[in-house]
Amino acid sequence: MMSGPVFFDKVERLLRELVQSEGSFPEDLGNLIAVRDLFGRVRFVLEKRPDNDLREDLQKFAEKVQEKLGPRAYPPEQAFLYRSELASDVASELDTAREIAAGPPRLLFLDRQVTGLGWATTPSQQPSKAHRIAFFSLKGGVGRSTSVAAAAWHLAKDGRNVLVLDLDLEAPGLSSSLLPADKMPEFGIVDWFVEDAVGQGEAVLEYMVGTSPLAQDLEGQIWVAPSHGANPGDYLAKLGRCYLDLPQTNGDSHEPWEKRLVRLIEELEKRKEKEAHVVLIDVRAGLTDLSSVPVTDLGADVLLFAFDTDQTWVGYALLFEHWRRTEAIRALRERLQVVAAMVPECDPSKYLEDFRERAWNLFSKHAYDEVPPESSEANGEDDLFTYDLADESAPHVPVPIYWHRGLTSLRNLHTLDDHLVSASYGKFLEVINRLVEAGTEDSS
Ligand SMILES: Nc1ncnc2c1ncn2[C@@H]1O[C@H](COP(=O)(O)OP(=O)(O)O)[C@@H](O)[C@H]1O
Ligand SMILES: [Mg+2]
């Protein structure tokens, strides 16, 4: 029977089936890594070139794979690569492959995307002295940047030094809201990327943080690393060069751009005499690699800003589905918190109730563990990560930020009004406190 074309999303399951039904692999074959390239074609990597007796079996296997996957597979004669023969930067990328069948042979899958592996990487558990909080939303206009400012202001009032990163590079806004022209540093984050690419990152690092007047009379400081500097120059030309992996050069290994971003943040956190206690990161909106790194790789708490609309929940489902598939969700879910942005004035409790239900649907489908029906007594229920709809401490329970007329037309965030902030952000700032204090306890 003719089977139709194999579409992108079918590949993983077919590979699993092919490997499981393959009887001729020896026990000691080792890991079989399926690599899907940028065009979505699959080939395999083995540890080393096999002995002659195995070659024929592998060839047959490759023919079966091609029969099944059609143009989604490499031709049999190009179907196998050997790790021991690959350049070291390519080989090290293989370490990020994830298991899709226990085997034997154990089958791993590596999805190569255009800019790094972004959303799929497992968070690095790099201990950072500063507590990091990432502010994420699917779209702009939800009041995310304003809430970064409110949080920074609140923490600085408490005597904490706060570093704010404007990583919303495609729509930089926070930088100029927090820094008047005369406080803008010479360079921005895009400058660091283009200079770092030629080994000159150090030279701009000193001149890319400004001090915000928002904390003028407060005990703590608010430092801002803006996306662009005082004289932005050709911002777009630089922006287009931000997301580059650094190739392997003499002595230096290949460095994916997400690692570079992590390195930048670490460098900024370490500045002498200006050490930040808390780092707030205004992330790019939407499902892109630039937003994924702070969310997945920084060990940051992640605030997910949302309106209660269908498009919001559909978008978040796409994201959570990916996290679940790649198992990133396991490490992430303990750091997520949903925020209800601009809660409307009319009937806010009904709004928040409906919101909570939809957020719970999302989390219980993709992020919470399923509770097996018979496990209500003993066996390891403590280990399950799961929350009831009504559980107030759950990450799906929205932290409200109330819509407030007084916030609709702020020209900048060089000052904030106490009354206004507490009316809109009261509950939200309590949560910020809780996160930061929990972080301080963890690290002491
Ligand atoms: N709680 C709020 N109530 C009413 N308007 C708000 C609120 N928070 C922010 N705004 C206004 O909404 C607009 C977008 O806010 P901004 O923080 O820039 O959003 P984002 O960073 O999500 O794009 C701004 O004009 C801001 O003054
Ligand atoms: Mg913004």
PDB file of C-alpha atoms in Angstrom, residues 128 130-135 155 161-165 265 268-269 276-281 298 300-301:
ATOM      1  CA  SER A 128      24.235  32.650  40.477  1.00  0.00           C
ATOM      2  CA  ALA A 130      21.983  37.301  42.144  1.00  0.00           C
ATOM      3  CA  HIS A 131      18.392  36.204  42.053  1.00  0.00           C
ATOM      4  CA  ARG A 132      17.126  36.251  38.477  1.00  0.00           C
ATOM      5  CA  ILE A 133      13.565  36.890  37.428  1.00  0.00           C
ATOM      6  CA  ALA A 134      12.514  36.794  33.771  1.00  0.00           C
ATOM      7  CA  PHE A 135       9.400  38.636  32.603  1.00  0.00           C
ATOM      8  CA  LEU A 155      13.132  46.078  45.584  1.00  0.00           C
ATOM      9  CA  ASN A 161      20.490  46.649  44.256  1.00  0.00           C
ATOM     10  CA  VAL A 162      18.719  45.693  41.089  1.00  0.00           C
ATOM     11  CA  LEU A 163      20.097  45.158  37.616  1.00  0.00           C
ATOM     12  CA  VAL A 164      17.542  45.439  34.822  1.00  0.00           C
ATOM     13  CA  LEU A 165      18.304  43.964  31.403  1.00  0.00           C
ATOM     14  CA  ILE A 265      24.588  38.137  32.021  1.00  0.00           C
ATOM     15  CA  LEU A 268      27.243  41.953  34.155  1.00  0.00           C
ATOM     16  CA  GLU A 269      26.341  40.421  37.484  1.00  0.00           C
ATOM     17  CA  ALA A 276      23.382  43.277  41.953  1.00  0.00           C
ATOM     18  CA  HIS A 277      21.224  41.347  44.412  1.00  0.00           C
ATOM     19  CA  VAL A 278      18.428  40.847  41.952  1.00  0.00           C
ATOM     20  CA  VAL A 279      18.456  40.750  38.154  1.00  0.00           C
ATOM     21  CA  LEU A 280      15.218  41.512  36.321  1.00  0.00           C
ATOM     22  CA  ILE A 281      15.107  40.535  32.690  1.00  0.00           C
ATOM     23  CA  LEU A 298      19.306  31.039  33.387  1.00  0.00           C
ATOM     24  CA  ALA A 300      15.559  32.322  36.642  1.00  0.00           C
ATOM     25  CA  ASP A 301      12.082  32.479  38.068  1.00  0.00           C
TER      26      ASP A 301
END
